[in-house]
PDB file of C-alpha atoms in Angstrom:
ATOM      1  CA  UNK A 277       0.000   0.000   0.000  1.00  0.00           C
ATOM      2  CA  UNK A 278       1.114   3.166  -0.950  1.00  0.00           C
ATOM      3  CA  UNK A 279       0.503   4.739   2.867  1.00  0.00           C
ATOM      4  CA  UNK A 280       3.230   2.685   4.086  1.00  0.00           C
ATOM      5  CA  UNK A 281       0.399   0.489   5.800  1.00  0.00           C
ATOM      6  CA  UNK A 282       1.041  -3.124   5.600  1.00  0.00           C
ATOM      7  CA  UNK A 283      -2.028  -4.889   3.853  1.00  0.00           C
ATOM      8  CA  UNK A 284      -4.803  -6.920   5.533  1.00  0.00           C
ATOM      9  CA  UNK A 285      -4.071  -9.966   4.734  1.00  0.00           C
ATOM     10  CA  UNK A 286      -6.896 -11.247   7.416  1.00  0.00           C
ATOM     11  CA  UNK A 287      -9.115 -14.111   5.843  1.00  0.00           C
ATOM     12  CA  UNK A 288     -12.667 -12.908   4.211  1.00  0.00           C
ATOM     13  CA  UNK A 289     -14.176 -16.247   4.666  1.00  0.00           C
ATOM     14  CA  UNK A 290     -13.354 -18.758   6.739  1.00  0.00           C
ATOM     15  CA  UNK A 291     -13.531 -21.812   4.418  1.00  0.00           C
ATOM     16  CA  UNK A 292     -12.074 -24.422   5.785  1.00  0.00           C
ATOM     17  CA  UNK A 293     -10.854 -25.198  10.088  1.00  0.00           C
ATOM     18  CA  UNK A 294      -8.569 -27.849  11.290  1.00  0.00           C
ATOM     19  CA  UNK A 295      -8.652 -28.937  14.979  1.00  0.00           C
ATOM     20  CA  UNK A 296      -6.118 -30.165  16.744  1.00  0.00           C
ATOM     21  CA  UNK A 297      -5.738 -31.182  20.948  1.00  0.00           C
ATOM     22  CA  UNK A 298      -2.165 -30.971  22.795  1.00  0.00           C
ATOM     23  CA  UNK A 299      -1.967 -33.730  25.640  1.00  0.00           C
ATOM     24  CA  UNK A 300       0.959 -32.972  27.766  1.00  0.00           C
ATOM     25  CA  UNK A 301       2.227 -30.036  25.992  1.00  0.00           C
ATOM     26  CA  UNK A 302       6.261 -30.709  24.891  1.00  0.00           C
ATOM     27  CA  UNK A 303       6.428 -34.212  27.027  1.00  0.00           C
ATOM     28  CA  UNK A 304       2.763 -35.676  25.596  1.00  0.00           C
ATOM     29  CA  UNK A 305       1.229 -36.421  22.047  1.00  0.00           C
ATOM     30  CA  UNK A 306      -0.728 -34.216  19.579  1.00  0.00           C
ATOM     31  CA  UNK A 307      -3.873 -35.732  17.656  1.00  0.00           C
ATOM     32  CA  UNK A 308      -6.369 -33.855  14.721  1.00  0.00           C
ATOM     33  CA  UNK A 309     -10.190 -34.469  15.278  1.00  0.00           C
ATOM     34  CA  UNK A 310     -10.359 -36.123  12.322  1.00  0.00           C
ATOM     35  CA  UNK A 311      -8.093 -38.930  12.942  1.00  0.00           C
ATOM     36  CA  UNK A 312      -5.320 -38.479  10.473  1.00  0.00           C
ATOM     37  CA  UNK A 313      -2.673 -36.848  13.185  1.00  0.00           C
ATOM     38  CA  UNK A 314      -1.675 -38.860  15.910  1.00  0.00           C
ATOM     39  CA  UNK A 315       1.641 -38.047  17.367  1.00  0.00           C
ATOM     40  CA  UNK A 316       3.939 -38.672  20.536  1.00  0.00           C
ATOM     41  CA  UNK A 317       5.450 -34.476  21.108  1.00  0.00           C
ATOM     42  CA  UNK A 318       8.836 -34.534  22.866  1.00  0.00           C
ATOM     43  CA  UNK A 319      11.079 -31.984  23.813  1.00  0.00           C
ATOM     44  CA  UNK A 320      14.461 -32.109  21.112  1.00  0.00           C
ATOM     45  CA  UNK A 321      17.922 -32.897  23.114  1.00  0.00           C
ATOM     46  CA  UNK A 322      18.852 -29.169  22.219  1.00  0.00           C
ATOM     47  CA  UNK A 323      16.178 -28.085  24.756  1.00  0.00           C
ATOM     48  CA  UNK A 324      16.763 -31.066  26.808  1.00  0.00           C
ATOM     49  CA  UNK A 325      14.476 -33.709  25.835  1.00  0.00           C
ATOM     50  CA  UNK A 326      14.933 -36.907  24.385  1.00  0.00           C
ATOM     51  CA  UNK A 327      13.866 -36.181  20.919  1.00  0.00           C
ATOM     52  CA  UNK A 328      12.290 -39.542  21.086  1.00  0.00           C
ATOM     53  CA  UNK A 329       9.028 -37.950  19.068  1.00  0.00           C
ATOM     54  CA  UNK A 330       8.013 -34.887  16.817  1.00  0.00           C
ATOM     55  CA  UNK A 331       8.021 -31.261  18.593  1.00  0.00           C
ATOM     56  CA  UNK A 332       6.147 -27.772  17.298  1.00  0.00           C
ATOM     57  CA  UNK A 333       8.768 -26.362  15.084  1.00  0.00           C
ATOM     58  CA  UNK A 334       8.969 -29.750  13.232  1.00  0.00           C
ATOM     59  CA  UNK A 335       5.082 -29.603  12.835  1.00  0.00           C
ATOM     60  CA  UNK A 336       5.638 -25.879  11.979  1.00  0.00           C
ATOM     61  CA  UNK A 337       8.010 -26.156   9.448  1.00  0.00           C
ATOM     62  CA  UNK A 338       6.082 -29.046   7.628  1.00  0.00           C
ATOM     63  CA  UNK A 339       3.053 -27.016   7.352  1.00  0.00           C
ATOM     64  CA  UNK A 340       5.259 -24.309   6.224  1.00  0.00           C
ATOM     65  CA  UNK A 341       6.944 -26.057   3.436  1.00  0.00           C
ATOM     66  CA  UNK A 342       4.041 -27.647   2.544  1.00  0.00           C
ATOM     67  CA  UNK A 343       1.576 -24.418   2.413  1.00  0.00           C
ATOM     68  CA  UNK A 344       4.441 -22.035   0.262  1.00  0.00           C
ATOM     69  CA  UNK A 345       4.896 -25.453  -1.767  1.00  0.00           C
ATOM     70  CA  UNK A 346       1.703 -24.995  -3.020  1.00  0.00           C
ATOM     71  CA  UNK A 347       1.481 -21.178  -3.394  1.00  0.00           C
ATOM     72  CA  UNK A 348       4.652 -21.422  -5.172  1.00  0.00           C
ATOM     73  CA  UNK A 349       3.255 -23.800  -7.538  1.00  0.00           C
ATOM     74  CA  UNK A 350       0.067 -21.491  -7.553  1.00  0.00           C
ATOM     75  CA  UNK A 351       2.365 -18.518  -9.078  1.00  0.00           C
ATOM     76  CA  UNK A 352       3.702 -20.927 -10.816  1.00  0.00           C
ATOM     77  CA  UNK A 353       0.488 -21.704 -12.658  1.00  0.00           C
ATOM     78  CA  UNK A 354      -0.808 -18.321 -13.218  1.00  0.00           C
ATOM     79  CA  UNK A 355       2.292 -17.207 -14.827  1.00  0.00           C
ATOM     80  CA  UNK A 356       1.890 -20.452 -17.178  1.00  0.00           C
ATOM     81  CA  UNK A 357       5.206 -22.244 -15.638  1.00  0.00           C
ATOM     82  CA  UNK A 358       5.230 -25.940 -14.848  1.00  0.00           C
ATOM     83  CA  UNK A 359       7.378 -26.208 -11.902  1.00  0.00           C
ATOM     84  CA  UNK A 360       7.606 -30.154 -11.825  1.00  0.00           C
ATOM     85  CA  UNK A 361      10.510 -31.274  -9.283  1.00  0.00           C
ATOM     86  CA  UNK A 362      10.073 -28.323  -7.730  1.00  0.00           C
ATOM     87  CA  UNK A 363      10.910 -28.295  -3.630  1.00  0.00           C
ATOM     88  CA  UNK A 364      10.594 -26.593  -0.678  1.00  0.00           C
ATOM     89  CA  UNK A 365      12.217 -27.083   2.635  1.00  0.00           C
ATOM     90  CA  UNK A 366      12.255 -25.018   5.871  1.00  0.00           C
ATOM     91  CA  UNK A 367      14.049 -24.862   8.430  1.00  0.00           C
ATOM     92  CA  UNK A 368      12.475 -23.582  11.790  1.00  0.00           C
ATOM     93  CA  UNK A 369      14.700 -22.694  14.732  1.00  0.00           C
ATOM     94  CA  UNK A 370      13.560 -22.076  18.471  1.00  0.00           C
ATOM     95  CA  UNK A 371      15.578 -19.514  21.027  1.00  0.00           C
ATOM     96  CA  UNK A 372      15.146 -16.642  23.529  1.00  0.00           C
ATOM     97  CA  UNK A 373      14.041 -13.725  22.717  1.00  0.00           C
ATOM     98  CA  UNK A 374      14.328 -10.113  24.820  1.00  0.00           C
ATOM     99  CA  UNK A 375      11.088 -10.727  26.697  1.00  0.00           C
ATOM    100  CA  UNK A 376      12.187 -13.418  28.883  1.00  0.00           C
ATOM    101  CA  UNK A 377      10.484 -15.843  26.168  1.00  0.00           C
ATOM    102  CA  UNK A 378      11.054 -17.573  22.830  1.00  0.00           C
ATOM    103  CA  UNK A 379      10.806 -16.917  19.552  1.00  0.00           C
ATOM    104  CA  UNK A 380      11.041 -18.398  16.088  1.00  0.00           C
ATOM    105  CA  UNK A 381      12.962 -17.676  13.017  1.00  0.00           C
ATOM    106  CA  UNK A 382      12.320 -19.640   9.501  1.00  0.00           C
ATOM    107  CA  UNK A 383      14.412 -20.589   6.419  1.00  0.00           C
ATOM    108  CA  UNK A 384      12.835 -21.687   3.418  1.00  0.00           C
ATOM    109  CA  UNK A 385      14.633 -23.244   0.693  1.00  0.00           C
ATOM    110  CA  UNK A 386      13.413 -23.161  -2.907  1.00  0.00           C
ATOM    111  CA  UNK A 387      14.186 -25.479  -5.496  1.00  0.00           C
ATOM    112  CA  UNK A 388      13.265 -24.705  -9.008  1.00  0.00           C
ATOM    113  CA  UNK A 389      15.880 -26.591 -11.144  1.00  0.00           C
ATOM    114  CA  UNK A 390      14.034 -25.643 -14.535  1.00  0.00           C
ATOM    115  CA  UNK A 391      13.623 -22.163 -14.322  1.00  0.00           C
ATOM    116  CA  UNK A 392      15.616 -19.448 -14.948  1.00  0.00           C
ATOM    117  CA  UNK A 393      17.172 -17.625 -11.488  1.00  0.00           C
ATOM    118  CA  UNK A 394      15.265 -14.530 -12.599  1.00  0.00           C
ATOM    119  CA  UNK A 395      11.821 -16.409 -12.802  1.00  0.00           C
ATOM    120  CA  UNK A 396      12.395 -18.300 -10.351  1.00  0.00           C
ATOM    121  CA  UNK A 397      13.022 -15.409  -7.784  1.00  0.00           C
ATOM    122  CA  UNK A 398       9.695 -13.445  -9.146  1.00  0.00           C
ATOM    123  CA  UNK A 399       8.085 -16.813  -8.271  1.00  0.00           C
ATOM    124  CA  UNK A 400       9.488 -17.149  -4.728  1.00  0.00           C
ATOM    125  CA  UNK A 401       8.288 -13.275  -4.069  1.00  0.00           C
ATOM    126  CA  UNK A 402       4.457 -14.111  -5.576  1.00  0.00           C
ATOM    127  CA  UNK A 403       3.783 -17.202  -3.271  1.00  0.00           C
ATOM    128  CA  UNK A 404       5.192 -15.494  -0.448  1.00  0.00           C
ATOM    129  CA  UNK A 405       2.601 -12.952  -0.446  1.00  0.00           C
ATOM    130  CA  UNK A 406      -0.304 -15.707  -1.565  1.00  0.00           C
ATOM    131  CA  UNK A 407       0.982 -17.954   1.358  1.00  0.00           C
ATOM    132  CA  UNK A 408      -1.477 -18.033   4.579  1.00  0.00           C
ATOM    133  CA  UNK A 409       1.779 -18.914   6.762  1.00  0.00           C
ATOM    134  CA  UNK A 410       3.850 -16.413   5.011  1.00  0.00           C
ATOM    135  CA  UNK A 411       0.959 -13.607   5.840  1.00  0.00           C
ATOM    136  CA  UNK A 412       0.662 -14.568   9.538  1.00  0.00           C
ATOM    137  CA  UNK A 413       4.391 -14.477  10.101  1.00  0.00           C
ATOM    138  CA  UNK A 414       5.507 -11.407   7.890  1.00  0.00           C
ATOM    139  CA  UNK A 415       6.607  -8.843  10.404  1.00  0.00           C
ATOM    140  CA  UNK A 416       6.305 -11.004  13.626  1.00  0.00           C
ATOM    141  CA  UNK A 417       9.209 -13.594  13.041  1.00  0.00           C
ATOM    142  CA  UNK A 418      12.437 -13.823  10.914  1.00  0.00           C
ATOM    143  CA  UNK A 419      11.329 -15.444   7.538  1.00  0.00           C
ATOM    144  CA  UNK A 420      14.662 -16.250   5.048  1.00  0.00           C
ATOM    145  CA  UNK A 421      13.868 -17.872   1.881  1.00  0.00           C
ATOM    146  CA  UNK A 422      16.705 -18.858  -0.748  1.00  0.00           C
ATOM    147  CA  UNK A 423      16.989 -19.938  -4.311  1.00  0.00           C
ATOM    148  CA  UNK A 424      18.916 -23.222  -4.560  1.00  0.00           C
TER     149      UNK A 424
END
């Protein structure tokens, strides 16, 4: 916005709503209401757990991938691109922040091995503005995405 206002990018329409219940919190197991998630949650050895099971920023950064995956591949579409063997990774890390909490930080990596760097990079910057996760986090965490 010209303004210097950042855009809503609140949802319209809600259209679709997944559930999910902690049990234990980083020492218990996650499940969806509909069946399909069923995890143990542990704390990683880094923050002094066992890493025996999944934790939040694993969970985190597979919705991420997954989500900019398929706005990337949205972009991709409009602009008439196939972006077979295309791939997205991310990386999320956990830490203290300066209110005595934690905080997040993400790194995405793109791979688009047929397209031109140029194309590639206009892609990256159209899905990260169609991206739900990309439009809750701009502004409130570190987001880093590279071309690889």
């Amino acid at each position: 916005m010209t303004d210097g206002t950042a855009a809503d990018t609140r949802p319209t329409k809600i259209v679709y709503v997944a559930e999910a219940t902690a049990h234990g919190g980083r020492d218990g197991y996650v499940t969806s209401q509909d069946g399909h998630i069923g995890l143990k949650v542990t704390m990683p050895p880094a923050l002094g757990g066992t890493g025996e099971g999944t934790n939040p920023e694993q969970l985190f950064a597979a919705g991420y991938s997954s989500c900019f995956h398929n706005a990337l591949i949205l972009a991709g579409n409009r602009a008439g691109y196939d972006l077979t063997g295309s791939t997205v990774a991310a990386k999320v890390g956990i830490g203290p922040n300066e209110q005595r909490g934690y905080g997040l930080a993400v790194a995405l990596s793109v791979s688009l091995p047929v397209l031109d760097p140029d194309v590639a990079a206009e892609l990256v910057d159209a899905a990260h503005q169609v991206c739900p996760y990309s439009n809750a986090t701009r502004g409130n965490i570190d987001v880093t995405i590279v071309l690889g």
